[in-house]
Each structure stands twice: as C-alpha cells, then as structure tokens.
Short mmCIF file of C-alpha atoms in Angstrom, two decimals:
data_model
loop_
_atom_site.label_atom_id
_atom_site.label_comp_id
_atom_site.label_asym_id
_atom_site.label_seq_id
_atom_site.Cartn_x
_atom_site.Cartn_y
_atom_site.Cartn_z
CA MET S 1 -0.07 -0.08 0.36
CA SER S 2 1.14 2.94 -1.07
CA LYS S 3 2.44 6.65 1.28
CA PRO S 4 0.12 9.43 0.57
CA PRO S 5 2.10 12.30 -1.25
CA THR S 6 3.72 14.82 1.25
CA HIS S 7 5.45 18.49 0.25
CA PRO S 8 9.21 18.45 1.84
CA THR S 9 8.48 22.34 1.83
CA LEU S 10 4.91 22.40 3.31
CA PRO S 11 3.96 22.70 7.62
CA LEU S 12 2.15 19.64 8.38
CA TRP S 13 -0.92 20.00 9.70
CA ASN S 14 -0.29 17.89 12.92
CA GLY S 15 2.73 17.20 14.24
CA GLY S 16 3.08 21.51 14.96
CA GLY S 17 4.42 22.54 12.75
CA PHE S 18 2.34 24.89 11.18
CA GLU S 19 1.32 26.00 14.10
CA GLY S 20 5.05 27.00 14.54
CA ALA S 21 5.74 28.95 11.63
CA PHE S 22 2.75 31.01 12.19
CA LYS S 23 4.00 31.59 16.04
CA ASN S 24 7.39 32.35 14.23
CA GLY S 25 5.75 34.78 11.75
CA LEU S 26 3.86 36.08 14.64
CA TRP S 27 6.85 37.69 16.65
CA THR S 28 9.18 38.77 13.81
CA VAL S 29 5.92 40.82 12.90
CA SER S 30 5.44 41.94 16.62
CA LYS S 31 9.27 42.15 16.61
CA GLU S 32 8.71 44.45 13.67
CA MET S 33 6.21 46.77 14.83
CA ASP S 34 8.35 47.84 17.93
CA LYS S 35 10.85 49.00 16.29
CA TRP S 36 8.12 51.21 14.91
CA ARG S 37 6.68 51.96 17.76
CA TRP S 38 10.34 52.96 19.35
CA ARG S 39 10.73 55.01 16.40
CA VAL S 40 7.77 56.74 16.39
CA TRP S 41 7.94 57.55 20.21
CA VAL S 42 11.21 58.83 19.44
CA ILE S 43 9.99 61.41 16.43
CA VAL S 44 7.61 62.18 18.60
CA LEU S 45 9.24 63.05 21.29
CA VAL S 46 11.95 65.10 19.24
CA ALA S 47 8.88 66.70 17.44
CA GLU S 48 7.38 68.11 21.13
CA ASN S 49 11.09 69.11 22.65
CA LEU S 50 11.04 71.03 19.48
CA VAL S 51 7.62 73.09 19.69
CA LEU S 52 9.21 73.49 23.17
CA LEU S 53 12.56 75.21 22.25
CA THR S 54 10.95 77.48 19.39
CA VAL S 55 7.84 78.85 21.72
CA TRP S 56 10.10 79.25 24.54
CA GLY S 57 12.66 80.92 22.06
CA ILE S 58 9.49 83.40 20.58
CA ALA S 59 8.97 84.22 24.88
CA ARG S 60 12.25 85.36 25.34
CA TRP S 61 12.58 87.12 21.94
CA ARG S 62 9.63 88.54 22.84
CA GLN S 63 10.62 89.84 25.87
CA SER S 64 14.33 90.82 24.52
CA GLY S 65 13.58 94.42 24.74
CA VAL S 66 11.48 94.94 28.05
CA THR S 67 13.34 97.45 30.23
CA ALA S 68 15.33 97.35 33.76
CA VAL S 69 12.34 100.25 34.67
CA GLU S 70 9.65 97.65 33.21
CA ARG S 71 10.83 94.45 34.88
CA GLY S 72 11.19 97.06 37.51
CA LYS S 73 7.71 97.72 37.67
CA GLN S 74 6.33 94.13 37.63
CA VAL S 75 9.46 92.93 40.74
CA ALA S 76 7.41 96.60 42.75
CA GLU S 77 3.95 95.18 42.06
CA ARG S 78 4.45 91.35 42.79
CA LEU S 79 6.14 93.04 46.04
CA GLY S 80 3.37 94.65 47.21
CA CYS S 81 4.85 98.26 46.80
CA PHE S 82 2.00 99.69 45.29
CA THR S 83 -0.49 98.70 47.96
CA CYS S 84 1.13 101.37 49.86
CA HIS S 85 2.21 104.17 47.47
CA GLY S 86 -0.35 103.71 45.02
CA GLN S 87 -1.03 101.82 41.85
CA GLY S 88 3.05 102.44 39.72
CA GLY S 89 4.39 104.06 42.92
CA LEU S 90 2.32 107.43 42.17
CA ARG S 91 -0.27 107.43 44.86
CA GLY S 92 0.05 107.01 48.59
CA ILE S 93 -1.79 106.46 52.06
CA THR S 94 -2.73 109.38 53.59
CA PHE S 95 -3.57 110.21 57.62
CA ALA S 96 -5.30 113.33 57.86
CA LYS S 97 -4.38 113.61 61.75
CA LYS S 98 -1.13 112.47 61.46
CA PRO S 99 0.53 113.53 57.94
CA ARG S 100 3.67 113.12 59.47
CA PHE S 101 2.58 109.05 58.95
CA ASP S 102 1.98 108.99 55.38
CA CYS S 103 3.18 106.29 53.01
CA PRO S 104 4.77 109.14 50.19
CA PRO S 105 4.42 108.37 46.31
CA TRP S 106 7.90 108.34 44.66
CA ASP S 107 6.93 111.08 42.20
CA GLY S 108 5.84 114.78 42.99
CA GLY S 109 9.46 115.25 44.58
CA THR S 110 9.18 113.84 47.54
CA ALA S 111 12.01 111.65 46.91
CA MET S 112 14.42 114.34 48.10
CA MET S 113 12.83 114.16 51.40
CA TYR S 114 13.66 110.48 52.20
CA VAL S 115 16.43 109.16 50.09
CA HIS S 116 19.96 112.02 50.45
CA ASP S 117 21.72 109.84 47.53
CA GLU S 118 21.96 107.10 45.25
CA SER S 119 23.37 104.38 48.26
CA GLU S 120 20.64 104.96 49.90
CA ILE S 121 17.79 103.89 47.98
CA ALA S 122 18.62 100.58 47.99
CA GLU S 123 18.83 100.76 51.55
CA TRP S 124 15.45 101.87 51.84
CA ILE S 125 14.36 98.43 49.60
CA LEU S 126 15.98 96.03 51.51
CA ASP S 127 16.25 97.31 54.88
CA GLY S 128 13.00 99.43 55.86
CA ALA S 129 15.35 102.45 55.83
CA PRO S 130 18.69 103.89 55.36
CA LYS S 131 21.39 102.25 58.38
CA ALA S 132 22.29 105.91 59.75
CA LEU S 133 18.19 106.47 60.08
CA ARG S 134 17.27 104.05 61.46
CA GLU S 135 19.91 104.01 64.28
CA THR S 136 18.75 107.46 65.68
CA ALA S 137 16.59 108.26 68.39
CA SER S 138 13.66 110.17 67.15
CA TYR S 139 13.51 107.23 63.95
CA GLN S 140 13.17 104.47 66.45
CA GLN S 141 10.25 106.22 68.47
CA GLU S 142 8.10 107.11 65.23
CA GLN S 143 8.31 103.80 64.57
CA LYS S 144 6.33 102.49 67.16
CA GLU S 145 3.72 105.30 66.64
CA ARG S 146 3.40 104.84 62.98
CA LEU S 147 0.40 102.36 62.06
CA VAL S 148 1.86 101.60 58.28
CA ARG S 149 6.37 100.79 58.61
CA MET S 150 8.72 100.94 55.72
CA PRO S 151 8.35 96.83 55.10
CA ALA S 152 12.29 95.21 54.71
CA TYR S 153 12.38 93.36 51.50
CA ARG S 154 16.07 91.73 52.38
CA GLY S 155 16.08 87.79 51.46
CA LEU S 156 12.54 88.57 49.45
CA LEU S 157 14.49 89.35 46.00
CA SER S 158 17.40 88.79 43.93
CA GLU S 159 20.50 91.46 43.36
CA GLU S 160 19.30 91.71 39.22
CA GLU S 161 15.49 92.34 40.99
CA LEU S 162 17.17 94.45 43.53
CA ARG S 163 18.54 96.96 40.13
CA ASP S 164 15.79 96.88 37.93
CA LEU S 165 13.35 98.22 40.86
CA ILE S 166 15.64 100.69 41.53
CA ALA S 167 15.70 101.73 37.85
CA TYR S 168 11.71 101.69 38.22
CA TRP S 169 12.18 103.60 41.81
CA LYS S 170 14.33 106.66 39.59
CA ALA S 171 12.43 107.20 37.07
CA VAL S 172 9.49 107.61 38.57
CA ALA S 173 10.72 109.73 41.04
CA GLU S 174 12.83 112.19 38.38
CA TRP S 175 15.57 110.96 40.21
CA GLN S 176 18.53 113.24 39.26
CA MET S 177 15.87 115.20 36.65
CA PRO S 178 15.42 117.51 34.73
CA PRO S 179 18.83 117.25 32.36
CA ASN S 180 21.48 119.62 32.32
CA ASP S 181 21.80 119.93 28.73
CA PRO S 182 19.13 123.25 28.65
CA LYS S 183 17.98 121.04 24.70
CA ALA S 184 16.77 118.04 26.18
CA ALA S 185 15.72 120.06 29.49
CA LYS S 186 13.18 121.46 27.38
CA GLY S 187 12.52 118.42 25.63
CA TYR S 188 11.79 116.54 29.21
CA GLU S 189 9.35 118.81 29.80
CA VAL S 190 7.27 119.25 26.33
CA ALA S 191 7.01 115.11 26.48
CA LYS S 192 5.92 115.14 30.22
CA ALA S 193 3.10 118.03 28.87
CA SER S 194 2.63 115.77 25.68
CA GLY S 195 2.02 113.00 27.25
CA CYS S 196 4.62 110.60 25.82
CA PHE S 197 4.99 109.31 29.28
CA SER S 198 1.98 107.95 29.95
CA CYS S 199 2.71 105.01 26.75
CA HIS S 200 6.44 104.78 26.76
CA GLY S 201 6.71 104.89 30.33
CA PRO S 202 8.35 106.78 33.38
CA LEU S 203 10.64 109.81 31.42
CA GLY S 204 10.25 106.84 28.64
CA ARG S 205 12.06 104.35 29.94
CA GLY S 206 9.06 101.86 30.78
CA SER S 207 7.89 98.91 28.00
CA PRO S 208 4.22 99.18 28.86
CA PRO S 209 2.12 96.27 27.23
CA ASN S 210 0.35 96.68 23.58
CA PRO S 211 -1.13 93.36 23.37
CA GLY S 212 -1.29 92.41 19.37
CA SER S 213 1.61 94.71 18.64
CA PHE S 214 4.70 93.19 17.14
CA LYS S 215 6.51 92.42 20.53
CA GLY S 216 3.67 93.14 22.59
CA TYR S 217 4.70 95.76 24.44
CA ILE S 218 5.31 99.66 23.89
CA PRO S 219 8.90 100.00 23.81
CA ALA S 220 11.07 102.56 25.18
CA TRP S 221 13.05 105.20 24.18
CA ASP S 222 16.45 103.24 25.27
CA SER S 223 16.00 100.17 25.01
CA ALA S 224 17.05 98.45 21.52
CA ASP S 225 13.73 97.92 19.83
CA PHE S 226 14.22 101.84 19.30
CA GLU S 227 16.59 101.08 17.20
CA GLU S 228 14.67 98.86 14.93
CA LEU S 229 12.10 100.96 14.80
CA VAL S 230 13.99 104.35 14.60
CA ARG S 231 17.28 104.66 11.71
CA ASP S 232 17.52 108.62 12.06
CA GLU S 233 16.54 111.28 12.86
CA ALA S 234 14.42 111.69 9.79
CA GLU S 235 12.42 108.63 10.79
CA LEU S 236 13.08 109.73 14.53
CA GLU S 237 10.81 112.84 13.43
CA GLN S 238 8.53 111.07 10.64
CA TRP S 239 7.23 108.29 13.69
CA ILE S 240 6.37 112.16 16.31
CA LEU S 241 5.13 114.47 13.60
CA ASP S 242 2.63 112.00 11.52
CA GLY S 243 2.54 108.48 14.33
CA VAL S 244 4.82 106.03 11.61
CA SER S 245 7.47 106.29 9.23
CA GLU S 246 7.60 105.56 5.94
CA ARG S 247 9.68 103.21 5.83
CA PHE S 248 6.88 101.36 8.16
CA ARG S 249 3.47 102.50 6.65
CA ASN S 250 5.32 101.24 3.27
CA ASN S 251 5.58 97.69 4.71
CA PRO S 252 3.11 95.33 4.44
CA ALA S 253 3.95 93.38 7.16
CA ALA S 254 4.15 96.47 9.48
CA GLN S 255 1.33 97.09 9.11
CA PHE S 256 -0.16 94.00 9.46
CA PHE S 257 0.84 94.15 13.32
CA LEU S 258 0.08 98.44 13.14
CA ARG S 259 -3.26 97.90 12.61
CA ARG S 260 -3.41 94.86 15.28
CA ALA S 261 -2.07 97.06 18.10
CA PRO S 262 -5.07 98.78 19.90
CA ILE S 263 -2.54 101.25 21.16
CA LYS S 264 -1.22 103.35 18.49
CA MET S 265 1.24 106.01 18.27
CA PRO S 266 -0.28 109.68 17.83
CA ALA S 267 0.62 112.25 15.32
CA TYR S 268 1.13 115.11 16.54
CA ARG S 269 2.18 117.59 13.47
CA ASN S 270 -0.86 120.00 14.34
CA TYR S 271 0.74 120.14 17.93
CA LEU S 272 4.31 120.88 18.48
CA SER S 273 6.04 123.29 17.38
CA ARG S 274 9.04 123.22 15.53
CA GLU S 275 11.26 124.00 18.57
CA GLU S 276 9.32 121.54 20.99
CA LEU S 277 10.05 118.99 18.02
CA GLU S 278 14.41 119.78 18.12
CA ALA S 279 13.72 120.01 22.11
CA LEU S 280 11.87 116.70 22.20
CA LYS S 281 14.34 115.43 19.94
CA ALA S 282 17.03 116.91 21.72
CA TYR S 283 15.93 114.42 25.22
CA ILE S 284 15.28 111.26 22.91
CA ARG S 285 19.35 111.26 22.24
CA TRP S 286 20.43 112.76 25.80
CA LEU S 287 18.66 109.92 27.23
CA ARG S 288 19.94 106.81 24.68
CA GLN S 289 23.29 108.35 25.60
CA ARG S 290 22.61 108.58 29.90
CA THR S 291 21.67 104.98 29.34
CA GLY S 292 23.74 103.89 26.99
CA SER S 293 21.73 102.44 24.27
CA SER S 294 21.38 99.11 26.16
CA SER S 295 19.43 96.34 25.20
CA ASP S 296 17.81 95.86 28.32
CA GLY S 297 18.02 100.06 28.95
CA SER S 298 19.61 100.09 32.13
CA GLU S 299 21.05 102.95 33.43
CA LYS S 300 24.74 104.04 33.57
CA LYS S 301 25.75 107.02 34.64
CA LEU S 302 27.76 109.68 32.06
CA SER S 303 31.59 110.57 32.80
CA GLY S 304 32.28 113.55 35.03
CA GLY S 305 29.03 113.87 36.29
CA ASP S 306 26.09 113.17 38.04
CA GLY S 307 24.61 111.86 35.26
CA ARG S 308 23.00 114.01 34.10
#
C-alpha cells in the first residue's frame, strides 16, 4: 500500500509544524512593530521638544526689549509696593490727623525728603530705612507710633530684581532730572506736557503692554527696539509728526501689526512747534546716551558728573 504524498516545503497540520511557523511569523511581525513604535515615539518626542524650544525662544525674543524700568515695575507689583505707595508708586496713603505718618508716593519730588544719595535707595528697599536713620532715637520712636511701617525686603528679591526695582523707582521719582543740557531739559518738559510718558513709561523708559503689536509692548526710547524702529533723525521725526515712519507705512508686514495693535502712536504734526519737536528729539538723544542705548534700558552714568 502506497503512502500519501507529502510536500517537503509545507508544514504538516499535525505535529506542530504549521503552528510553529505561524508563531514565528507573528513574533517577527511583532518585533518589527516594536521597532516602528520606538521610531514613532522618538520622532514625537523630538517634535515636542522642538515645539517647546520654539515657543520658549519666541517668548524670550518677545521679552528681549522689555527694559529694566518695566521689569522693576513688575517686581514692585509682586512685592506689594503699590499697596502703600499707590498704583505705579504715584499715590501713597495719607493720614489726615498725622500727615507726617503718610506713606509717600514715589513721584512729585518727595524723593528728596527721604533719599539723600543713591546708595540709600537700596537700604530703604532691603532694610526699611538707611542704617544711619534707623539708629537715631527719633526714628525709633516714630516707628513705635506709625500705623504703617516700611517693610524690609532683604532676602525676598534677587540682586537683578533689586537693580530693576531701583531703576523703576528712579524713573518714577525723576531722579537727577531734568537734564543739565538746556535743550534736552526743554524736551523733557515737552514730553511730560504731551503725554509721551503715559505710553512710553516714566521718562520714556518703560515698556507697557500693547497686545497685538509685534512684540506685545510699547517700546521704550532707550531700548534696543528703538534702533529697529528708528534708523535716523528723519525717521524719528516721521514717527513723532505722523505716528509712523515712511518705511513702516510702506511695509505690508509692519502695517499688519500696526493695525492690529490697540494702542497706536499719535501724530503730533499739528500739536508741536518746530522748536518743541527739536527739543523732544534732543531729550531722546540725551536719554539714549545716558543709558548707553543698552538692550534692556539699564542705566549707566555719564563720566564726569552726576549722570545728568
């Protein structure tokens, strides 16, 4: 009796041949799928990190022109300075029965009553008062009677935050102002009278928010952003008189952001005289020289004087 024919290359249904081959095939497929899963996971991980780095980079770039003065304002808000000194440091607490116990605002010339030199600014912030004042009997007695005492912030802010806070205080207090240069001094008064500091911050050194604009804030006159916006005296004059330079007016991309920004630069063509315009430009030049046109608007004193 002859045996049934068999094919040497095909697994038998019995004896586990087919089942073993099937399992081996599944294992091979599973192994390949695992490889692809790892590849996809790595690709997704790299993509996520690239997105995060891009977002972080854009955020850093958008904040690159925010000045020390504006950062100092943010520090003051965080520390609660405006609780007693008023919003922006412009209005303090008054006590009608005992005016000498008032919490003074930082502007309006009150600085000269409390701060005799620049080194005392940090002492007021860190220790609540300069050391020489704290050691006097009259001060110690007054502190016992005061309803509100100046707190000491030592240990609550970094050195950089302290520098920024001092920069903001000096700007609001108009420290060492007006400039010694007569033309710049007149320009400083023109800027005050024309509302320039309301948008550009104290002394023109702030970076108030302006959502929808290219970087999200109004550029300070002493920041690196100013150099990108104003290439020369002619463009500065165009910005002041017409609210925009010809270069930006003819740039579609610039126009997109200028139209989108809710706070727009006003045009002073019919408001300022030629003399006032020249004085204002002189003040802006003086301000940029005083701060060294630094990227963050940090102040540096001019040599041979008090910085004015």
